[in-house]
Amino acid sequence: MESVVDPEMEQLFKEFLDEAGGREESAVITSMPGKQPYHYQIRDTNHKAFYLRHNSLVAANLQSDNASQEEKVSVVPNRVLERKRCPLILGIKGGSQGLSCGTAEQPKLQLEDMQLMDLFLKDEEAKRFTFFKTYNGSTHCFEAAAYPGWFLCTSPQANEPIGLTAKPGEAAITNFYFQRK
């Protein structure tokens, strides 16, 4: 078994892939009874949380009364991509909307109505919703599987849409705190 560096991710992959029969038997999996996405609080390194505004995912410092607006990020593993790269299918609203990079020449982060558990069972279709998560001990980065070199990012300014950048480490924030809820 190839391991994932983050112990929580090892648990996620074990629960979804090893107990489901692994990659070899994955073609016969038609449902995942009792399995649910894991849910995480995600904050950028400026502590901005994700929330929905006009059906767009944005980041802001949510205080007191606004804290309930925070969107938890739901994840399931992508069962066909290289496990050691920690491929995660990301969504919000309890896993009923996926974070998609689209299908154009240039990626554009968008929300699509799609059940994460359904995406788990699809192969090629799931790739545009999949991000390779890297973990450096305190923060995490999310690279788009369908667009290598493009990373999930927030703007340094509050209330700006979550996006993708090919220039990590420049103006956009690409490091996130990622905590299971």
N, CA and C of each residue as an Amber inpcrd file, in Angstrom:
protein
   543
   0.8440000  -1.1850000   0.0000000   0.0000000   0.0000000   0.0000000
   0.8850000   1.2420000   0.0000000   0.6460000   2.1250000  -0.9490000
   1.3700000   3.3960000  -0.9420000   0.7500000   4.2710000   0.1330000
   1.5920000   4.9440000   0.9110000   1.0350000   5.7450000   1.9960000
   0.9520000   7.2140000   1.6160000   0.0740000   7.8950000   2.3050000
  -0.1020000   9.3220000   2.1640000   0.5560000   9.9290000   3.3890000
   1.2880000  11.0140000   3.2390000   2.0680000  11.5820000   4.3290000
   1.1940000  12.0140000   5.4990000   0.0760000  12.6530000   5.2330000
  -0.8260000  13.1650000   6.2490000  -1.6060000  11.9890000   6.8670000
  -1.4900000  11.7490000   8.1840000  -2.1710000  10.6020000   8.8040000
  -3.6840000  10.6050000   8.5880000  -4.3270000  11.7610000   8.6170000
  -5.7630000  11.8210000   8.3580000  -6.0910000  11.3550000   6.9460000
  -5.2210000  11.6800000   6.0080000  -5.4490000  11.2610000   4.6320000
  -5.2600000   9.7560000   4.4900000  -4.3350000   9.1870000   5.2560000
  -4.1640000   7.7360000   5.2380000  -5.4730000   7.0690000   5.6430000
  -6.1200000   7.6170000   6.6710000  -7.3900000   7.0680000   7.1360000
  -8.4580000   7.1860000   6.0500000  -8.5470000   8.3420000   5.4090000
  -9.5290000   8.5580000   4.3410000  -9.3160000   7.5610000   3.2000000
  -8.0830000   7.4400000   2.7330000  -7.7920000   6.5390000   1.6210000
  -8.0360000   5.0860000   2.0050000  -7.6730000   4.7190000   3.2170000
  -7.9070000   3.3470000   3.6830000  -9.4030000   3.0600000   3.7120000
 -10.1760000   3.9780000   4.2850000 -11.6160000   3.7600000   4.4030000
 -12.2860000   3.6320000   3.0310000 -11.9220000   4.4970000   2.0950000
 -12.5890000   4.5030000   0.7960000 -12.0090000   3.5130000  -0.2010000
 -10.7020000   3.3010000  -0.1710000 -10.0900000   2.4860000  -1.2170000
  -9.7690000   1.0680000  -0.7600000  -9.1120000   0.9300000   0.3710000
  -8.7210000  -0.4030000   0.8020000  -9.9320000  -1.2350000   1.1930000
 -10.8510000  -0.6360000   1.9530000 -12.0300000  -1.3780000   2.3890000
 -13.0290000  -1.5540000   1.2580000 -12.8940000  -0.7730000   0.1890000
 -13.8200000  -0.8850000  -0.9440000 -13.3000000  -1.8680000  -1.9910000
 -12.2140000  -2.5280000  -1.6790000 -11.7040000  -3.5070000  -2.6250000
 -10.5160000  -3.0030000  -3.4180000 -10.1020000  -1.7700000  -3.1730000
  -8.9230000  -1.2410000  -3.8440000  -9.1470000  -0.9600000  -5.3070000
  -8.1000000  -0.5400000  -5.9680000  -8.1590000  -0.1340000  -7.3720000
  -8.4930000  -1.3130000  -8.2880000  -7.9770000  -2.5010000  -7.9480000
  -8.1650000  -3.6520000  -8.8340000  -9.6410000  -3.9890000  -9.0110000
 -10.4240000  -3.8880000  -7.9420000 -11.8290000  -4.2460000  -8.0110000
 -12.7260000  -3.0310000  -8.2000000 -12.1420000  -1.8730000  -8.3990000
 -12.9320000  -0.6380000  -8.4170000 -13.9850000  -0.6200000  -9.5190000
 -13.7870000  -1.3640000 -10.5880000 -14.7560000  -1.3610000 -11.6770000
 -16.0850000  -1.9790000 -11.2500000 -16.0600000  -2.8340000 -10.2320000
 -17.2930000  -3.4680000  -9.8050000 -18.0250000  -2.6760000  -8.7290000
 -17.4120000  -1.6170000  -8.2240000 -18.0630000  -0.8040000  -7.1960000
 -19.1630000   0.0200000  -7.8540000 -20.3730000  -0.1290000  -7.3570000
 -21.4630000   0.6650000  -7.9160000 -22.0690000   1.5900000  -6.8700000
 -21.8010000   1.3220000  -5.6060000 -22.2690000   2.2310000  -4.5640000
 -21.3570000   2.0770000  -3.3570000 -21.4350000   3.0460000  -2.4780000
 -20.5940000   3.0300000  -1.2860000 -21.5100000   3.1770000  -0.0700000
 -22.2740000   2.1300000   0.2810000 -23.2120000   2.2650000   1.3910000
 -22.4980000   2.6600000   2.6780000 -23.0540000   3.6500000   3.3470000
 -22.5040000   4.0850000   4.6200000 -21.3120000   5.0160000   4.5220000
 -20.7440000   5.1980000   3.3630000 -19.5900000   6.0830000   3.2120000
 -20.0720000   7.5110000   2.9960000 -19.3950000   8.4290000   3.6370000
 -19.7020000   9.8450000   3.5010000 -18.3980000  10.6100000   3.3080000
 -18.4380000  11.7360000   2.5850000 -17.2280000  12.5530000   2.4660000
 -16.7480000  13.0060000   3.8430000 -15.4520000  13.2270000   3.9620000
 -14.9090000  13.8640000   5.1500000 -15.1000000  15.3690000   4.9690000
 -15.3090000  16.0880000   6.0640000 -15.5530000  17.5310000   5.9950000
 -14.4500000  18.2760000   6.7420000 -13.9690000  19.3490000   6.1050000
 -12.8460000  20.1090000   6.6450000 -13.1430000  21.5970000   6.6840000
 -12.5530000  22.2320000   7.6760000 -12.5160000  23.6920000   7.7130000
 -11.2330000  24.0730000   6.9830000 -11.3490000  24.9790000   6.0400000
 -10.1650000  25.4130000   5.2960000 -10.0270000  26.9200000   5.4690000
  -8.8190000  27.3430000   5.7890000  -8.5250000  28.7640000   5.9560000
  -7.1980000  29.0380000   5.2660000  -7.0960000  30.2030000   4.6210000
  -5.7980000  30.5530000   4.0430000  -4.8790000  31.0260000   5.1740000
  -3.6300000  31.3090000   4.8480000  -2.6710000  31.6850000   5.8900000
  -2.9520000  33.0620000   6.4900000  -3.8940000  33.8010000   5.9080000
  -4.3770000  35.0510000   6.5330000  -5.6440000  34.7810000   7.3320000
  -5.9660000  33.5070000   7.5280000  -7.1110000  33.0430000   8.3180000
  -8.4650000  33.3910000   7.7180000  -8.5070000  33.6100000   6.4000000
  -9.7820000  33.8380000   5.7280000 -10.4450000  32.4830000   5.4600000
 -11.7460000  32.4190000   5.7470000 -12.5430000  31.2150000   5.5450000
 -13.3040000  31.3080000   4.2260000 -13.7680000  30.1670000   3.7490000
 -14.5590000  30.1150000   2.5110000 -16.0360000  30.2990000   2.8560000
 -16.7410000  31.0730000   2.0370000 -18.1960000  31.1650000   2.1630000
 -18.7910000  31.4520000   0.7920000 -20.0950000  31.1980000   0.6710000
 -20.7980000  31.4180000  -0.5990000 -21.3980000  32.8150000  -0.6310000
 -21.1660000  33.5050000  -1.7500000 -21.7900000  34.8030000  -1.9960000
 -22.2440000  34.8030000  -3.4500000 -23.5480000  34.8680000  -3.6700000
 -24.1200000  34.8710000  -5.0210000 -23.6180000  33.6670000  -5.8330000
 -23.6650000  32.4850000  -5.2230000 -23.2350000  31.2270000  -5.8380000
 -21.7720000  31.2330000  -6.2890000 -20.9810000  32.0620000  -5.6560000
 -19.5390000  32.0870000  -5.8960000 -18.8390000  31.8510000  -4.5620000
 -17.7800000  31.0560000  -4.5760000 -17.0360000  30.7720000  -3.3580000
 -16.0000000  31.8740000  -3.1640000 -16.0810000  32.5520000  -2.0230000
 -15.1740000  33.6550000  -1.7230000 -14.5190000  33.4070000  -0.3620000
 -13.4860000  34.1990000  -0.0430000 -12.7700000  34.0590000   1.2290000
 -12.8210000  35.3770000   1.9910000 -13.0760000  35.2820000   3.2920000
 -13.1170000  36.4640000   4.1480000 -12.9040000  36.0410000   5.5910000
 -12.5530000  37.0030000   6.4180000 -12.4670000  36.7710000   7.8540000
 -13.8870000  36.8570000   8.3950000 -14.4330000  35.7190000   8.7650000
 -15.8090000  35.6650000   9.2520000 -15.7950000  35.7530000  10.7730000
 -16.4620000  36.7460000  11.2860000 -16.4810000  36.9830000  12.7310000
 -17.8800000  36.7680000  13.2940000 -17.9840000  36.3840000  14.5240000
 -19.1960000  36.2010000  15.3270000 -20.4260000  35.8090000  14.5090000
 -21.3300000  36.7420000  14.2260000 -22.5870000  36.4250000  13.5460000
 -22.3640000  35.8390000  12.1580000 -21.2860000  36.2010000  11.4920000
 -21.0210000  35.7180000  10.1460000 -20.3470000  34.3470000  10.1180000
 -19.8560000  33.8790000  11.2520000 -19.1180000  32.6180000  11.2980000
 -19.9510000  31.4440000  10.7950000 -21.2700000  31.5110000  10.9540000
 -22.1340000  30.4150000  10.5090000 -22.1960000  30.3040000   8.9830000
 -21.7330000  31.3200000   8.2610000 -21.7380000  31.2890000   6.7960000
 -20.5900000  30.4560000   6.2180000 -19.6330000  30.1000000   7.0610000
 -18.4600000  29.3730000   6.5670000 -18.8520000  28.0530000   5.9080000
 -18.2890000  27.8110000   4.7260000 -18.4950000  26.5570000   4.0030000
 -17.3880000  25.5810000   4.3750000 -17.7810000  24.4140000   4.8230000
 -16.8150000  23.3460000   5.0430000 -16.5170000  22.7130000   3.6770000
 -15.2870000  22.2860000   3.4910000 -14.8990000  21.6090000   2.2630000
 -15.0400000  20.1070000   2.4860000 -15.7660000  19.4580000   1.6030000
 -15.9780000  18.0140000   1.6710000 -14.9980000  17.3360000   0.7220000
 -14.4630000  16.1870000   1.1380000 -13.4820000  15.4930000   0.3010000
 -13.7440000  13.9940000   0.2690000 -13.4540000  13.4130000  -0.8930000
 -13.3480000  11.9710000  -1.0640000 -12.1020000  11.7510000  -1.9310000
 -11.4720000  10.5910000  -1.8270000 -10.3020000  10.3600000  -2.6720000
 -10.7000000  10.0940000  -4.1190000  -9.8000000  10.4340000  -5.0230000
  -9.9590000  10.0250000  -6.4230000  -9.3060000   8.6520000  -6.5020000
 -10.0670000   7.6470000  -6.8760000  -9.5920000   6.2710000  -6.7900000
  -8.7150000   5.8300000  -7.9450000  -8.6060000   6.6330000  -9.0130000
  -7.8180000   6.1870000 -10.1620000  -6.4960000   6.9310000 -10.3300000
  -6.3400000   8.0660000  -9.6730000  -5.0840000   8.8120000  -9.7930000
  -4.0800000   8.3140000  -8.7610000  -2.8340000   8.6380000  -8.9800000
  -1.7270000   8.1460000  -8.1630000  -1.9290000   8.4790000  -6.6850000
  -2.1410000   7.4560000  -5.8980000  -2.4970000   7.6060000  -4.4860000
  -1.4600000   8.3890000  -3.6760000  -0.1870000   8.1810000  -3.9570000
   0.8410000   8.8560000  -3.1480000   0.8350000  10.3700000  -3.3380000
   0.1640000  10.8630000  -4.3900000   0.0440000  12.3140000  -4.6070000
  -1.1610000  12.8960000  -3.8700000  -1.9030000  12.0570000  -3.1750000
  -3.0610000  12.4510000  -2.3780000  -4.1150000  13.1800000  -3.2230000
  -4.7000000  12.4890000  -4.2170000  -5.7190000  13.1140000  -5.0600000
  -7.0720000  13.1750000  -4.3470000  -7.5660000  14.3860000  -4.1370000
  -8.8360000  14.5860000  -3.4360000  -9.8490000  15.2630000  -4.3450000
 -11.0550000  14.7380000  -4.3640000 -12.1700000  15.3850000  -5.0400000
 -12.7640000  16.3390000  -4.0160000 -12.8320000  17.6330000  -4.3620000
 -13.2720000  18.6590000  -3.4110000 -14.6700000  19.1510000  -3.7340000
 -15.4230000  19.4270000  -2.6770000 -16.7600000  19.9720000  -2.8400000
 -17.1650000  20.7920000  -1.6370000 -18.3530000  21.3680000  -1.7200000
 -18.9360000  22.1250000  -0.6090000 -20.3900000  21.6760000  -0.4500000
 -21.1060000  22.3380000   0.4400000 -22.5230000  22.0290000   0.7090000
 -22.7030000  20.5500000   1.0260000 -21.8320000  20.0240000   1.8900000
 -21.9430000  18.6340000   2.2940000 -21.6090000  17.6350000   1.2090000
 -21.0040000  18.1080000   0.1310000 -20.6300000  17.2260000  -0.9710000
 -21.6280000  17.2560000  -2.1120000 -22.5290000  18.2450000  -2.1340000
 -23.5170000  18.3190000  -3.2170000 -23.0900000  19.2610000  -4.3450000
 -22.0070000  20.0040000  -4.1350000 -21.4260000  20.8220000  -5.2030000
 -19.9350000  20.5530000  -5.2490000 -19.4060000  20.3860000  -6.4610000
 -17.9900000  20.1280000  -6.6290000 -17.2430000  21.3810000  -7.0480000
 -15.9780000  21.4820000  -6.6210000 -15.0880000  22.5530000  -7.0730000
 -14.4370000  22.0630000  -8.3550000 -14.8490000  22.6180000  -9.4770000
 -14.3840000  22.1840000 -10.7830000 -13.4140000  23.2000000 -11.3700000
 -12.4350000  22.6990000 -12.1050000 -11.4970000  23.5610000 -12.8270000
 -11.9860000  23.8290000 -14.2360000 -13.1470000  23.2700000 -14.5940000
 -13.6820000  23.4440000 -15.9340000 -12.9770000  22.5620000 -16.9450000
 -13.2490000  22.8360000 -18.2190000 -12.6790000  22.0170000 -19.2860000
 -12.0320000  22.8640000 -20.3760000 -11.9140000  24.1700000 -20.1530000
 -11.3240000  25.0640000 -21.1510000  -9.8040000  24.9150000 -21.1750000
  -9.1610000  25.6210000 -22.1180000  -7.7010000  25.5820000 -22.2080000
  -7.0640000  26.1240000 -20.9270000  -7.6270000  27.2240000 -20.4030000
  -7.1740000  27.7910000 -19.1320000  -8.1760000  27.3830000 -18.0510000
  -7.7000000  26.9210000 -16.8880000  -8.6420000  26.5200000 -15.8460000
  -9.3580000  27.7270000 -15.2360000 -10.5790000  27.5010000 -14.8100000
 -11.3500000  28.5230000 -14.1080000 -12.1410000  27.8040000 -13.0290000
 -11.8900000  28.1680000 -11.7810000 -12.5850000  27.5090000 -10.6860000
 -14.0630000  27.8770000 -10.7230000 -14.9040000  26.8440000 -10.6500000
 -16.3460000  27.0670000 -10.6520000 -17.0110000  25.9870000  -9.8200000
 -18.2160000  26.2700000  -9.3810000 -18.9980000  25.3020000  -8.6290000
 -19.9490000  24.5970000  -9.5830000 -20.0210000  23.2780000  -9.4550000
 -20.9500000  22.5080000 -10.2720000 -21.7720000  21.6170000  -9.3610000
 -23.0870000  21.5530000  -9.6160000 -23.9450000  20.6520000  -8.8640000
 -23.5770000  19.2250000  -9.2330000 -23.0210000  18.5130000  -8.2810000
 -22.5520000  17.1520000  -8.5190000 -22.2940000  16.5340000  -7.1550000
 -22.7810000  15.3370000  -6.9360000 -22.5500000  14.6420000  -5.6710000
 -21.1350000  14.0620000  -5.6350000 -20.3850000  14.3650000  -4.5770000
 -19.0240000  13.8430000  -4.4630000 -18.9990000  12.3170000  -4.4930000
 -19.9770000  11.6830000  -3.8590000 -19.9840000  10.2180000  -3.8500000
 -20.2060000   9.6630000  -5.2610000 -20.9480000  10.3800000  -6.0960000
 -21.0950000   9.9610000  -7.4930000 -19.7780000  10.1470000  -8.2450000
 -19.0950000  11.2590000  -7.9780000 -17.8040000  11.5020000  -8.6340000
 -16.7760000  10.4470000  -8.2410000 -16.8330000   9.9840000  -7.0000000
 -15.9170000   8.9470000  -6.5430000 -16.0100000   7.7180000  -7.4500000
 -17.2110000   7.4360000  -7.9510000 -17.4300000   6.2500000  -8.7770000
 -17.1230000   6.4760000 -10.2450000 -16.8630000   7.7260000 -10.6310000
 -16.5400000   8.0350000 -12.0300000 -15.0230000   8.2010000 -12.1410000
 -14.4880000   7.9430000 -13.2990000 -13.0450000   8.0180000 -13.4430000
 -12.6170000   9.3250000 -14.0980000 -12.7610000   9.4220000 -15.3940000
 -12.2790000  10.5990000 -16.1270000 -13.0300000  11.8700000 -15.7300000
 -14.3310000  11.7480000 -15.5230000 -15.1380000  12.9250000 -15.1720000
 -14.6940000  13.5580000 -13.8470000 -14.1880000  12.7410000 -12.9230000
 -13.7980000  13.2280000 -11.6010000 -12.5210000  14.0780000 -11.6380000
 -11.7320000  13.9570000 -12.6960000 -10.4200000  14.6190000 -12.7210000
 -10.5210000  16.1360000 -12.6020000 -11.5170000  16.7570000 -13.2340000
 -11.6160000  18.2160000 -13.1670000 -12.0270000  18.7200000 -11.7770000
 -12.4770000  17.8080000 -10.9060000 -12.8480000  18.1420000  -9.5280000
 -11.7540000  17.7410000  -8.5370000 -10.6500000  17.2070000  -9.0500000
  -9.6130000  16.6050000  -8.2050000  -8.4090000  17.5300000  -8.0550000
  -7.8980000  17.5750000  -6.8240000  -6.7140000  18.3660000  -6.4900000
  -5.7360000  17.4680000  -5.7540000  -4.4540000  17.5650000  -6.1270000
  -3.4010000  16.8550000  -5.4040000  -3.0410000  17.7120000  -4.1940000
  -3.2080000  17.1310000  -3.0110000  -2.9230000  17.8640000  -1.7760000
  -1.5090000  17.5520000  -1.3150000  -0.7310000  18.6060000  -1.0780000
   0.5830000  18.4320000  -0.4740000   0.5350000  19.0410000   0.9190000
   1.3210000  18.4790000   1.7950000   1.2880000  18.8350000   3.2090000
   2.7160000  19.0790000   3.6610000   2.9700000  20.2620000   4.2380000
   4.3430000  20.5440000   4.6660000   4.4880000  20.5490000   6.1810000
   3.5270000  19.9920000   6.8920000   3.6130000  19.9130000   8.3460000
   2.6990000  20.8890000   9.0540000   2.3830000  22.0190000   8.4170000
   1.4270000  22.9420000   9.0330000   0.4010000  23.4720000   8.0350000
   0.7950000  23.5950000   6.7840000  -0.1590000  24.0690000   5.7770000
  -0.2120000  23.0910000   4.6020000  -1.2430000  23.2630000   3.7910000
  -1.5060000  22.3800000   2.6660000  -1.6550000  23.2140000   1.3990000
  -1.2800000  22.6340000   0.2640000  -1.4920000  23.2410000  -1.0590000
  -2.3260000  22.2670000  -1.8780000  -3.0990000  22.8120000  -2.8230000
  -3.9830000  22.0020000  -3.6440000  -3.7270000  22.3130000  -5.1140000
  -3.1280000  21.3430000  -5.8160000  -2.8190000  21.5070000  -7.2360000
  -3.8790000  20.8040000  -8.0830000  -4.3920000  21.4990000  -9.0780000
  -5.4220000  20.9440000  -9.9520000  -4.8820000  19.7490000 -10.7270000
  -5.5320000  18.5990000 -10.5990000  -5.0850000  17.3890000 -11.2950000
  -5.2020000  17.5400000 -12.8050000  -6.2410000  18.2080000 -13.2670000
  -6.4670000  18.3640000 -14.7080000  -5.5980000  19.4590000 -15.3250000
  -5.0130000  20.3080000 -14.4740000  -4.1840000  21.4260000 -14.9470000
  -2.9140000  21.4930000 -14.0860000  -1.9390000  20.6430000 -14.3610000
  -0.7100000  20.6410000 -13.5690000  -0.0790000  22.0380000 -13.5080000
   0.3830000  22.4050000 -12.3070000   1.0110000  23.7080000 -12.1190000
   0.0340000  24.8090000 -11.7210000  -1.2550000  24.5060000 -11.6640000
  -2.2800000  25.4670000 -11.2390000  -2.7450000  25.0840000  -9.8360000
  -2.8000000  26.0770000  -8.9470000  -3.0910000  25.8310000  -7.5410000
  -4.3090000  26.6230000  -7.0670000  -5.0690000  26.0070000  -6.1690000
  -6.1710000  26.6890000  -5.5100000  -5.6030000  27.8870000  -4.7640000
  -6.2880000  29.0400000  -4.8380000  -5.7360000  30.2340000  -4.1980000
  -6.8290000  31.1880000  -3.7450000  -6.4230000  32.0690000  -2.8310000
  -7.2580000  33.1880000  -2.4140000  -6.4940000  34.4640000  -2.6960000
  -7.2280000  35.5490000  -2.7420000  -6.6330000  36.8670000  -2.9030000
  -6.1960000  37.3680000  -1.5290000  -5.1680000  38.2090000  -1.4730000
  -4.8200000  38.8220000  -0.1840000  -5.9580000  39.6960000   0.3580000
  -6.8240000  40.2100000  -0.5250000  -7.9530000  41.0260000  -0.1030000
  -9.1230000  40.1260000   0.2870000  -9.9130000  40.5700000   1.2520000
 -11.0860000  39.8250000   1.7040000 -12.2250000  39.9540000   0.7000000
 -13.1290000  38.9920000   0.7530000 -14.3450000  38.9710000  -0.0610000
 -14.0910000  38.8580000  -1.5570000 -12.9730000  38.2810000  -1.9370000
 -12.6520000  38.0270000  -3.3400000 -12.8730000  36.5410000  -3.6190000
 -13.2290000  36.1950000  -4.8590000 -13.4740000  34.7800000  -5.1880000
 -12.2280000  33.9010000  -5.0220000 -12.4910000  32.6490000  -4.6460000
 -11.4480000  31.6330000  -4.6250000 -11.1200000  31.3570000  -6.0940000
  -9.8590000  31.1660000  -6.4040000  -9.4950000  30.9480000  -7.7960000
  -8.3700000  29.9430000  -7.9410000  -7.7120000  30.0250000  -9.0820000
  -6.5690000  29.1770000  -9.4000000  -5.4490000  30.0740000  -9.9030000
  -4.2160000  29.7370000  -9.5630000  -3.0650000  30.4890000 -10.0390000
  -1.9690000  29.5360000 -10.5010000  -1.2390000  29.9810000 -11.5090000
  -0.0700000  29.2310000 -11.9750000   1.2010000  29.8510000 -11.4070000
   1.0350000  30.8390000 -10.5120000   2.1880000  31.5360000  -9.9280000
   2.1210000  31.4910000  -8.4060000   2.2830000  30.2800000  -7.8340000
   2.2470000  30.1920000  -6.3740000   3.3970000  30.9830000  -5.7580000
   3.1230000  31.5700000  -4.6140000   4.1650000  32.3260000  -3.9350000
   4.2350000  33.7760000  -4.3600000   3.4510000  34.1750000  -5.3600000
   3.4290000  35.5830000  -5.7480000   2.2910000  36.2610000  -4.9970000
   1.4140000  36.9750000  -5.6530000   0.3690000  37.7330000  -4.9630000
  -0.6850000  36.8370000  -4.3200000  -1.0880000  35.7790000  -4.9930000
  -2.1540000  34.9150000  -4.4810000  -1.6500000  34.0600000  -3.3220000
  -2.5620000  33.7010000  -2.4380000  -2.2450000  32.8400000  -1.2950000
  -2.6030000  31.4020000  -1.6810000  -1.6190000  30.5110000  -1.6380000
  -1.8470000  29.1200000  -2.0370000  -1.6440000  28.1320000  -0.8840000
  -1.3420000  28.6280000   0.3010000  -1.1700000  27.7570000   1.4650000
  -2.3960000  27.8860000   2.3640000  -2.8560000  26.7180000   2.8310000
  -4.0900000  26.6780000   3.6160000  -3.9180000  25.8230000   4.8610000
  -4.6370000  26.2150000   5.9150000  -4.8090000  25.3720000   7.0790000
  -6.0290000  24.5000000   6.7640000  -5.9280000  23.2200000   7.0530000
  -6.9280000  22.2490000   6.6230000  -7.2040000  21.3380000   7.8070000
  -8.3500000  21.5270000   8.4750000  -8.6400000  20.8120000   9.7070000
  -9.9600000  20.0920000   9.6190000  -9.9500000  18.8090000   9.9770000
 -11.1900000  18.0210000   9.8910000 -12.1920000  18.5010000  10.9280000
 -13.4690000  18.5590000  10.5060000 -14.5680000  18.9940000  11.3790000
 -15.5840000  17.8930000  11.5290000
